[in-house]
C-alpha cells in the first residue's frame, strides 16, 4: 500500500485518491459507515423536478461498477422505467480489486464509473478523498425513512451528506447444529456465559467438535462482536481528527473471553472461507457459526450435506435480558464525484435500492439481506420457511435482529490499515494461542501511529 503524504492533512487528502492497495492487505466485507466529511463543501442547491425530468428523458449512457451477480435484472427494471438511459454494468472485481481500480481511475481522471458499489465500511475512506457525490441535491435525504435506521446512518456524513444509498446488510446472529446440541444436551445459549459453559461441556464430551470457530483471518467478525458489545473503536471527530479505542475495557473483556476459549481448545481459530473450512462445516466440526444475515443462504450452498440439521438464533448477550447485535457485511450504491451524468446516476442508485420489485429481487434472487423497512415487513419474505433450517422462518429472525443494531458505530478513513494491523496482532494471537489482550495493545499502538503519520489528530 502506498503511503499518504506525511505533511498536512490537506496535502494527504489531495493525494489520497492515488492510493493503490497491495494484495497483501487483509480486507473484508463488514459493516459500515459513520462520518468522513473530508472537508466537503455544503450540499449544492437541490435540482428541480424539471431538471430531473429532462435528464431522465435525455439519451444517456451510464457505467455502473458492481460485483452483485446478475444485477442486470435490477438494472433492466430501471431501464424499462427510463428507456432513454442505458446502463453498462461492469464487474471490476469484488471489494479490494474494484477499489484499487477505482482509485487508479480517479487519479488518472478518466475511466471511472458513474455509479459504484461500495461496502459500508469504505464510505469514509472514499468520502474523505472527495471521491463520492453528496446525493442530497438529488433527493437522497428524502429516502431516509425507507431504510432501517442504522443502515441509513452508515451512509450519512458528519454534516448530513448522503454519500450513498444502502443496498444490503449483515446483522449478526448464530447458526447452530440442532443435532449436535441435542446429542450433548446443550440448550441454545442466551448469554455469553452460557455459551462458554456449553463450549467447555462440548469439548469435554468430544474434543473433535468445537462450539464455534473464531477465524484468525476474519477481522469482520471481531468488529461485529465489538459492535454488539457497545464498543466504539473509531469516532470521526472532524476532517482531520479521529478517536481510536481498540484496547479499552470492553475490548479487553472480549479478548479475555475469546482467547480463554481458544486456549482451552473449546473453540477453534481456523482460517475461514477456504476448502478446509468448507469441509469442516460439512463434517460437523463446528456446532455453531457466528455469522450475518447473509450466512443462512451461504451455508445452504456450502454445507449441503448438513441440510435440516441447522437452526438460527440471536447472538448470545453479555447481559441477560438484553437484545443487541452487531453487523458484518453490507454495501451501497454511490455516485462518483466527477460523473458527467449526476442526476441519472443518482436516480439509478435510488431506483435499484428502493423500488419494491428491485429490492425484492435482490433478496430472493441474489439473496442479499434487505435494508428497506418495507421488505423487512413483507410477509412473503420474512414468513418463508427454509427447509435447510428445519422449516424455520430464518428471515423473520434476522429481520428482528436488524432492529437491534446500534446506529452509532463508525469506521475510520484508514480502514485498510486497521484491518491489516488486526491480522498481524489480534488474529495472530488467535492462531498462536498467545495473549490477545496484549495483542489489542499492539493493535492500538500500530493503528494510532499510522493515523498520526497520515496527518490525523488522534484521541482516545
Short mmCIF file of C-alpha atoms in Angstrom, two decimals, residues 8-449:
data_model
loop_
_atom_site.label_atom_id
_atom_site.label_comp_id
_atom_site.label_asym_id
_atom_site.label_seq_id
_atom_site.Cartn_x
_atom_site.Cartn_y
_atom_site.Cartn_z
CA UNK A 8 -0.63 18.36 6.28
CA UNK A 9 -3.97 16.60 6.07
CA UNK A 10 -4.89 18.83 3.16
CA UNK A 11 -1.92 17.57 1.22
CA UNK A 12 -2.72 14.00 2.23
CA UNK A 13 -6.33 14.24 1.14
CA UNK A 14 -5.35 15.73 -2.20
CA UNK A 15 -3.14 12.75 -2.92
CA UNK A 16 -5.25 10.06 -1.30
CA UNK A 17 -7.04 9.17 -4.50
CA UNK A 18 -3.71 7.88 -5.76
CA UNK A 19 -3.64 5.23 -3.08
CA UNK A 20 -3.40 1.75 -4.54
CA UNK A 21 -3.81 -1.20 -2.21
CA UNK A 22 -1.41 -4.10 -2.41
CA UNK A 23 -2.79 -7.60 -2.42
CA UNK A 24 -1.22 -8.25 0.97
CA UNK A 25 -3.75 -6.17 2.84
CA UNK A 26 -6.36 -8.28 4.59
CA UNK A 27 -9.61 -6.60 3.61
CA UNK A 28 -13.04 -8.00 4.41
CA UNK A 29 -16.72 -7.19 3.97
CA UNK A 30 -18.02 -5.94 7.31
CA UNK A 31 -20.48 -3.40 8.28
CA UNK A 32 -20.12 0.32 7.52
CA UNK A 33 -20.36 3.99 7.75
CA UNK A 34 -20.08 6.89 10.05
CA UNK A 35 -18.51 10.25 9.40
CA UNK A 36 -15.84 11.08 6.89
CA UNK A 37 -16.90 14.52 5.75
CA UNK A 38 -13.46 15.05 4.24
CA UNK A 39 -13.84 18.81 4.10
CA UNK A 40 -16.60 18.56 1.51
CA UNK A 41 -18.49 21.78 0.72
CA UNK A 42 -22.07 22.19 1.80
CA UNK A 43 -24.68 20.45 -0.33
CA UNK A 44 -25.34 22.05 -3.69
CA UNK A 45 -28.72 23.57 -4.44
CA UNK A 46 -31.42 20.96 -4.88
CA UNK A 47 -32.07 20.17 -8.52
CA UNK A 48 -35.59 20.88 -9.73
CA UNK A 49 -38.08 18.27 -10.84
CA UNK A 50 -37.92 19.85 -14.29
CA UNK A 51 -34.15 19.21 -14.35
CA UNK A 52 -34.70 15.62 -13.27
CA UNK A 53 -37.39 15.03 -15.90
CA UNK A 54 -35.14 16.47 -18.59
CA UNK A 55 -32.14 14.41 -17.55
CA UNK A 56 -34.10 11.17 -17.35
CA UNK A 57 -35.56 11.66 -20.83
CA UNK A 58 -32.26 12.62 -22.46
CA UNK A 59 -30.35 9.76 -24.16
CA UNK A 60 -27.55 8.93 -21.73
CA UNK A 61 -25.15 6.08 -21.08
CA UNK A 62 -24.05 5.30 -17.52
CA UNK A 63 -21.31 2.98 -16.37
CA UNK A 64 -22.02 1.06 -13.15
CA UNK A 65 -19.35 -0.94 -11.34
CA UNK A 66 -20.73 -3.72 -9.15
CA UNK A 67 -19.92 -7.29 -8.20
CA UNK A 68 -23.52 -8.39 -7.47
CA UNK A 69 -24.29 -11.44 -9.64
CA UNK A 70 -26.99 -10.96 -12.27
CA UNK A 71 -27.64 -7.36 -11.21
CA UNK A 72 -28.52 -6.72 -14.84
CA UNK A 73 -32.04 -7.84 -13.87
CA UNK A 74 -32.46 -4.92 -11.47
CA UNK A 75 -30.82 -2.57 -13.96
CA UNK A 76 -33.27 -3.72 -16.62
CA UNK A 77 -36.14 -2.59 -14.40
CA UNK A 78 -34.54 0.85 -14.22
CA UNK A 79 -34.05 0.99 -17.97
CA UNK A 80 -37.65 -0.05 -18.54
CA UNK A 81 -38.81 2.92 -16.47
CA UNK A 82 -36.27 5.27 -18.06
CA UNK A 83 -35.76 3.99 -21.62
CA UNK A 84 -33.55 6.93 -22.56
CA UNK A 85 -30.93 5.82 -20.02
CA UNK A 86 -28.65 2.92 -20.94
CA UNK A 87 -26.54 1.36 -18.19
CA UNK A 88 -23.33 -0.53 -18.85
CA UNK A 89 -22.78 -2.94 -15.97
CA UNK A 90 -19.12 -3.76 -15.27
CA UNK A 91 -17.73 -6.23 -12.74
CA UNK A 92 -14.43 -4.59 -11.89
CA UNK A 93 -13.73 -7.10 -9.10
CA UNK A 94 -15.15 -7.65 -5.65
CA UNK A 95 -14.06 -5.34 -2.85
CA UNK A 96 -10.31 -4.74 -2.92
CA UNK A 97 -9.70 -5.25 -6.68
CA UNK A 98 -12.53 -2.86 -7.54
CA UNK A 99 -11.39 -0.23 -5.03
CA UNK A 100 -7.86 -0.41 -6.42
CA UNK A 101 -9.11 0.14 -9.97
CA UNK A 102 -11.37 2.95 -8.82
CA UNK A 103 -8.54 4.78 -7.09
CA UNK A 104 -6.33 4.37 -10.15
CA UNK A 105 -9.04 5.75 -12.44
CA UNK A 106 -9.73 8.67 -10.12
CA UNK A 107 -6.03 9.53 -10.03
CA UNK A 108 -5.89 9.44 -13.82
CA UNK A 109 -9.07 11.50 -14.06
CA UNK A 110 -10.57 9.12 -16.60
CA UNK A 111 -12.10 5.67 -16.81
CA UNK A 112 -14.03 5.82 -13.55
CA UNK A 113 -17.70 4.78 -13.41
CA UNK A 114 -20.74 6.99 -12.86
CA UNK A 115 -22.06 4.75 -10.08
CA UNK A 116 -20.23 2.19 -7.98
CA UNK A 117 -20.88 -0.41 -5.33
CA UNK A 118 -19.08 0.37 -2.07
CA UNK A 119 -19.24 -1.53 1.20
CA UNK A 120 -20.49 0.36 4.24
CA UNK A 121 -17.12 0.39 5.92
CA UNK A 122 -15.38 2.06 2.98
CA UNK A 123 -17.66 5.08 2.76
CA UNK A 124 -15.34 7.21 4.99
CA UNK A 125 -12.28 6.06 3.02
CA UNK A 126 -13.74 7.37 -0.23
CA UNK A 127 -15.66 10.36 1.09
CA UNK A 128 -12.57 11.85 2.75
CA UNK A 129 -10.79 11.80 -0.62
CA UNK A 130 -13.74 13.70 -2.17
CA UNK A 131 -14.44 10.74 -4.44
CA UNK A 132 -18.18 10.46 -3.75
CA UNK A 133 -21.01 12.80 -4.65
CA UNK A 134 -23.35 14.13 -1.97
CA UNK A 135 -26.79 12.90 -3.01
CA UNK A 136 -28.83 15.47 -1.10
CA UNK A 137 -29.38 17.76 -4.11
CA UNK A 138 -30.85 14.79 -5.98
CA UNK A 139 -33.41 13.78 -3.36
CA UNK A 140 -31.18 11.48 -1.33
CA UNK A 141 -32.13 12.90 2.04
CA UNK A 142 -35.83 12.22 1.43
CA UNK A 143 -35.13 8.47 1.28
CA UNK A 144 -34.10 8.22 4.95
CA UNK A 145 -37.37 6.79 6.28
CA UNK A 146 -37.36 3.95 3.76
CA UNK A 147 -34.37 2.30 5.43
CA UNK A 148 -33.58 0.59 8.72
CA UNK A 149 -32.12 3.45 10.82
CA UNK A 150 -28.67 2.01 11.47
CA UNK A 151 -28.12 1.24 7.77
CA UNK A 152 -29.03 4.79 6.81
CA UNK A 153 -26.66 6.19 9.43
CA UNK A 154 -23.85 4.26 7.77
CA UNK A 155 -24.11 6.39 4.62
CA UNK A 156 -24.56 9.81 6.26
CA UNK A 157 -21.65 12.23 6.79
CA UNK A 158 -21.00 14.43 9.78
CA UNK A 159 -22.60 17.44 8.10
CA UNK A 160 -25.60 15.48 6.84
CA UNK A 161 -24.15 14.46 3.49
CA UNK A 162 -25.74 11.41 1.89
CA UNK A 163 -22.79 9.56 0.40
CA UNK A 164 -24.61 6.50 -0.94
CA UNK A 165 -27.86 4.53 -0.90
CA UNK A 166 -27.89 1.33 1.22
CA UNK A 167 -28.31 -1.92 -0.66
CA UNK A 168 -27.84 -4.83 1.75
CA UNK A 169 -26.64 -5.55 5.28
CA UNK A 170 -25.43 -8.26 7.65
CA UNK A 171 -26.96 -8.10 11.14
CA UNK A 172 -25.31 -10.87 13.14
CA UNK A 173 -26.86 -13.96 14.66
CA UNK A 174 -25.91 -17.53 15.49
CA UNK A 175 -26.49 -20.56 13.29
CA UNK A 176 -26.27 -23.79 15.27
CA UNK A 177 -26.37 -27.54 14.72
CA UNK A 178 -29.51 -28.73 16.46
CA UNK A 179 -28.45 -32.37 16.14
CA UNK A 180 -25.14 -31.70 17.93
CA UNK A 181 -26.85 -29.65 20.64
CA UNK A 182 -29.42 -32.42 21.15
CA UNK A 183 -26.79 -35.16 21.23
CA UNK A 184 -24.81 -33.48 24.01
CA UNK A 185 -27.71 -31.93 25.91
CA UNK A 186 -26.81 -28.34 25.08
CA UNK A 187 -29.50 -25.67 25.32
CA UNK A 188 -29.37 -22.72 22.95
CA UNK A 189 -27.22 -20.21 24.88
CA UNK A 190 -28.86 -16.88 25.60
CA UNK A 191 -25.80 -15.29 27.24
CA UNK A 192 -22.10 -15.46 26.51
CA UNK A 193 -21.54 -17.08 29.91
CA UNK A 194 -23.90 -19.87 28.85
CA UNK A 195 -22.10 -20.09 25.51
CA UNK A 196 -18.72 -20.53 27.22
CA UNK A 197 -20.08 -23.19 29.57
CA UNK A 198 -21.60 -25.05 26.64
CA UNK A 199 -18.33 -24.80 24.70
CA UNK A 200 -16.35 -26.38 27.52
CA UNK A 201 -19.02 -29.04 28.05
CA UNK A 202 -18.92 -29.96 24.37
CA UNK A 203 -15.13 -30.01 24.27
CA UNK A 204 -15.05 -32.34 27.27
CA UNK A 205 -17.56 -34.69 25.64
CA UNK A 206 -15.97 -34.68 22.18
CA UNK A 207 -12.64 -32.89 21.63
CA UNK A 208 -13.09 -33.17 17.85
CA UNK A 209 -16.14 -30.91 17.84
CA UNK A 210 -15.79 -27.20 18.60
CA UNK A 211 -18.54 -24.90 19.79
CA UNK A 212 -17.57 -22.42 17.09
CA UNK A 213 -14.70 -21.11 15.02
CA UNK A 214 -13.34 -17.60 15.55
CA UNK A 215 -11.26 -17.20 12.43
CA UNK A 216 -7.74 -15.85 12.74
CA UNK A 217 -8.23 -14.29 9.31
CA UNK A 218 -11.56 -12.52 9.80
CA UNK A 219 -11.42 -9.02 11.20
CA UNK A 220 -15.02 -8.52 10.15
CA UNK A 221 -16.34 -10.86 12.81
CA UNK A 222 -14.27 -9.14 15.51
CA UNK A 223 -15.66 -5.75 14.53
CA UNK A 224 -19.17 -7.24 14.60
CA UNK A 225 -18.59 -8.55 18.11
CA UNK A 226 -17.20 -5.18 19.20
CA UNK A 227 -20.31 -3.58 17.71
CA UNK A 228 -22.59 -5.88 19.71
CA UNK A 229 -20.66 -5.22 22.91
CA UNK A 230 -21.18 -1.47 22.53
CA UNK A 231 -17.55 -0.71 21.78
CA UNK A 232 -16.87 2.35 19.61
CA UNK A 233 -13.42 1.56 18.19
CA UNK A 234 -13.41 4.63 15.97
CA UNK A 235 -15.09 8.00 16.13
CA UNK A 236 -14.50 10.54 13.38
CA UNK A 237 -14.49 13.86 15.20
CA UNK A 238 -13.53 16.06 12.27
CA UNK A 239 -11.95 16.10 8.83
CA UNK A 240 -8.51 15.76 10.43
CA UNK A 241 -9.24 14.09 13.77
CA UNK A 242 -10.32 10.67 14.97
CA UNK A 243 -10.68 8.85 18.26
CA UNK A 244 -9.21 5.34 18.36
CA UNK A 245 -10.20 2.97 21.15
CA UNK A 246 -9.22 -0.57 20.22
CA UNK A 247 -7.98 -1.72 23.63
CA UNK A 248 -10.44 -0.26 26.12
CA UNK A 249 -12.04 -2.18 28.99
CA UNK A 250 -14.85 -3.70 26.91
CA UNK A 251 -12.43 -4.74 24.18
CA UNK A 252 -10.19 -6.36 26.79
CA UNK A 253 -13.24 -8.19 28.12
CA UNK A 254 -13.84 -9.69 24.70
CA UNK A 255 -10.15 -10.51 24.34
CA UNK A 256 -10.03 -12.40 27.64
CA UNK A 257 -13.26 -14.23 26.85
CA UNK A 258 -12.38 -15.46 23.37
CA UNK A 259 -8.68 -16.11 23.95
CA UNK A 260 -9.60 -18.15 27.01
CA UNK A 261 -11.90 -20.38 24.97
CA UNK A 262 -9.28 -20.76 22.24
CA UNK A 263 -6.54 -21.68 24.73
CA UNK A 264 -8.86 -24.22 26.37
CA UNK A 265 -9.50 -25.82 22.99
CA UNK A 266 -13.24 -25.21 23.35
CA UNK A 267 -13.34 -23.23 20.10
CA UNK A 268 -11.06 -23.23 17.08
CA UNK A 269 -9.34 -20.38 15.26
CA UNK A 270 -9.17 -21.85 11.76
CA UNK A 271 -8.90 -19.56 8.75
CA UNK A 272 -12.30 -19.36 7.05
CA UNK A 273 -13.71 -19.39 3.52
CA UNK A 274 -11.22 -21.97 2.26
CA UNK A 275 -11.55 -25.67 1.33
CA UNK A 276 -10.65 -26.91 4.81
CA UNK A 277 -13.27 -24.67 6.40
CA UNK A 278 -15.99 -25.78 3.98
CA UNK A 279 -15.13 -29.42 4.63
CA UNK A 280 -15.24 -28.81 8.38
CA UNK A 281 -18.73 -27.33 8.10
CA UNK A 282 -19.93 -30.36 6.17
CA UNK A 283 -18.48 -32.93 8.56
CA UNK A 284 -19.77 -31.25 11.72
CA UNK A 285 -16.56 -29.85 13.18
CA UNK A 286 -18.33 -26.66 14.34
CA UNK A 287 -21.51 -26.69 16.40
CA UNK A 288 -22.26 -23.02 15.64
CA UNK A 289 -21.35 -20.34 13.16
CA UNK A 290 -21.47 -16.75 14.39
CA UNK A 291 -22.42 -15.08 11.16
CA UNK A 292 -24.56 -12.46 9.49
CA UNK A 293 -27.98 -12.43 7.83
CA UNK A 294 -26.40 -13.44 4.51
CA UNK A 295 -24.95 -16.52 6.22
CA UNK A 296 -28.04 -18.80 6.10
CA UNK A 297 -28.22 -18.86 2.29
CA UNK A 298 -24.43 -19.04 2.01
CA UNK A 299 -24.33 -22.04 4.36
CA UNK A 300 -27.14 -23.76 2.47
CA UNK A 301 -24.98 -23.75 -0.64
CA UNK A 302 -21.70 -24.57 1.12
CA UNK A 303 -22.73 -27.34 3.54
CA UNK A 304 -25.37 -29.25 1.59
CA UNK A 305 -24.62 -32.47 3.46
CA UNK A 306 -25.99 -30.91 6.66
CA UNK A 307 -29.43 -29.92 5.34
CA UNK A 308 -32.12 -29.95 8.02
CA UNK A 309 -29.63 -30.00 10.88
CA UNK A 310 -29.17 -26.27 11.37
CA UNK A 311 -31.27 -23.68 13.18
CA UNK A 312 -30.84 -19.94 13.77
CA UNK A 313 -30.89 -17.85 16.95
CA UNK A 314 -29.81 -14.36 18.05
CA UNK A 315 -26.28 -13.85 19.28
CA UNK A 316 -25.85 -14.60 22.98
CA UNK A 317 -25.91 -11.45 25.11
CA UNK A 318 -23.38 -10.03 27.55
CA UNK A 319 -26.21 -9.05 29.88
CA UNK A 320 -29.16 -11.39 30.40
CA UNK A 321 -32.38 -9.94 29.10
CA UNK A 322 -30.78 -7.54 26.64
CA UNK A 323 -31.27 -7.80 22.91
CA UNK A 324 -28.47 -6.18 20.91
CA UNK A 325 -26.41 -7.21 17.92
CA UNK A 326 -23.65 -6.08 15.61
CA UNK A 327 -23.24 -6.18 11.85
CA UNK A 328 -20.91 -7.98 9.46
CA UNK A 329 -21.30 -7.13 5.81
CA UNK A 330 -23.38 -4.92 3.59
CA UNK A 331 -22.91 -2.49 0.77
CA UNK A 332 -24.29 0.55 -1.01
CA UNK A 333 -24.57 2.24 -4.38
CA UNK A 334 -22.64 5.51 -4.55
CA UNK A 335 -22.19 8.09 -7.28
CA UNK A 336 -18.63 9.01 -8.21
CA UNK A 337 -17.61 12.66 -7.99
CA UNK A 338 -16.87 13.88 -11.50
CA UNK A 339 -19.58 11.98 -13.30
CA UNK A 340 -20.97 13.88 -16.28
CA UNK A 341 -24.43 12.49 -15.54
CA UNK A 342 -25.07 13.12 -11.83
CA UNK A 343 -28.87 13.15 -12.00
CA UNK A 344 -29.17 9.89 -13.94
CA UNK A 345 -26.53 8.18 -11.77
CA UNK A 346 -28.22 9.34 -8.56
CA UNK A 347 -31.58 8.09 -9.79
CA UNK A 348 -30.04 4.73 -10.69
CA UNK A 349 -28.72 4.38 -7.14
CA UNK A 350 -32.10 5.40 -5.75
CA UNK A 351 -34.21 3.19 -8.01
CA UNK A 352 -32.44 -0.14 -7.67
CA UNK A 353 -32.31 0.20 -3.87
CA UNK A 354 -35.85 1.47 -3.22
CA UNK A 355 -38.07 0.15 -6.00
CA UNK A 356 -40.18 -2.68 -4.45
CA UNK A 357 -39.62 -5.10 -7.34
CA UNK A 358 -35.90 -4.42 -7.48
CA UNK A 359 -35.30 -4.74 -3.73
CA UNK A 360 -37.28 -7.97 -3.57
CA UNK A 361 -35.27 -9.33 -6.48
CA UNK A 362 -32.04 -8.58 -4.59
CA UNK A 363 -33.40 -10.51 -1.58
CA UNK A 364 -34.88 -13.52 -3.36
CA UNK A 365 -32.59 -13.97 -6.37
CA UNK A 366 -29.22 -12.65 -5.24
CA UNK A 367 -30.01 -13.42 -1.59
CA UNK A 368 -28.80 -10.08 -0.25
CA UNK A 369 -30.29 -9.27 3.13
CA UNK A 370 -32.68 -6.30 2.81
CA UNK A 371 -32.25 -2.84 4.27
CA UNK A 372 -35.66 -1.37 3.41
CA UNK A 373 -38.35 -1.33 6.07
CA UNK A 374 -40.98 -2.33 3.52
CA UNK A 375 -39.29 -5.59 2.53
CA UNK A 376 -38.41 -6.49 6.12
CA UNK A 377 -42.15 -6.24 6.87
CA UNK A 378 -43.19 -8.22 3.77
CA UNK A 379 -44.70 -11.49 4.95
CA UNK A 380 -43.90 -13.23 1.67
CA UNK A 381 -40.24 -12.69 2.50
CA UNK A 382 -40.00 -12.94 6.28
CA UNK A 383 -42.52 -15.77 6.77
CA UNK A 384 -40.99 -18.08 4.18
CA UNK A 385 -39.90 -21.35 5.84
CA UNK A 386 -36.43 -22.63 4.94
CA UNK A 387 -36.17 -26.45 4.69
CA UNK A 388 -32.40 -26.33 5.28
CA UNK A 389 -33.21 -24.96 8.74
CA UNK A 390 -35.96 -27.44 9.55
CA UNK A 391 -38.66 -25.11 8.21
CA UNK A 392 -37.65 -22.22 10.48
CA UNK A 393 -38.56 -18.71 9.31
CA UNK A 394 -34.97 -17.51 9.46
CA UNK A 395 -35.61 -14.28 7.56
CA UNK A 396 -38.06 -13.18 10.23
CA UNK A 397 -35.48 -13.85 12.93
CA UNK A 398 -32.83 -11.73 11.20
CA UNK A 399 -35.35 -9.02 10.36
CA UNK A 400 -35.92 -8.67 14.11
CA UNK A 401 -32.18 -8.74 14.80
CA UNK A 402 -31.68 -5.90 12.31
CA UNK A 403 -33.70 -3.62 14.59
CA UNK A 404 -31.21 -4.22 17.44
CA UNK A 405 -28.05 -2.94 15.73
CA UNK A 406 -26.58 0.27 17.20
CA UNK A 407 -26.80 3.27 14.87
CA UNK A 408 -23.67 4.98 16.22
CA UNK A 409 -20.93 2.58 15.09
CA UNK A 410 -18.36 4.29 12.83
CA UNK A 411 -15.48 3.34 10.56
CA UNK A 412 -12.19 5.21 10.04
CA UNK A 413 -10.89 6.66 6.75
CA UNK A 414 -7.89 4.29 7.03
CA UNK A 415 -9.74 1.01 7.44
CA UNK A 416 -7.33 -0.88 5.19
CA UNK A 417 -4.52 -0.35 7.68
CA UNK A 418 -6.72 -1.13 10.69
CA UNK A 419 -7.67 -4.47 9.11
CA UNK A 420 -4.08 -5.26 8.21
CA UNK A 421 -2.87 -4.45 11.72
CA UNK A 422 -5.66 -6.59 13.22
CA UNK A 423 -4.47 -9.64 11.31
CA UNK A 424 -0.89 -9.12 12.43
CA UNK A 425 -1.82 -8.65 16.10
CA UNK A 426 -5.20 -9.96 17.29
CA UNK A 427 -5.66 -12.51 14.51
CA UNK A 428 -2.12 -13.75 15.06
CA UNK A 429 -2.81 -14.16 18.79
CA UNK A 430 -5.76 -16.45 17.96
CA UNK A 431 -3.60 -18.59 15.71
CA UNK A 432 -0.74 -18.78 18.22
CA UNK A 433 -2.93 -19.02 21.34
CA UNK A 434 -0.98 -16.10 22.72
CA UNK A 435 -2.06 -13.09 24.78
CA UNK A 436 -4.93 -11.42 22.91
CA UNK A 437 -5.13 -8.62 25.45
CA UNK A 438 -1.52 -7.70 24.71
CA UNK A 439 -2.29 -8.01 21.01
CA UNK A 440 -5.03 -5.39 21.42
CA UNK A 441 -2.45 -3.00 22.86
CA UNK A 442 -0.24 -3.62 19.86
CA UNK A 443 -3.18 -3.04 17.51
CA UNK A 444 -3.99 0.24 19.24
CA UNK A 445 -0.38 1.42 19.04
CA UNK A 446 0.13 0.45 15.40
CA UNK A 447 -3.14 1.93 14.16
CA UNK A 448 -2.63 5.12 16.16
CA UNK A 449 0.88 5.56 14.81
#
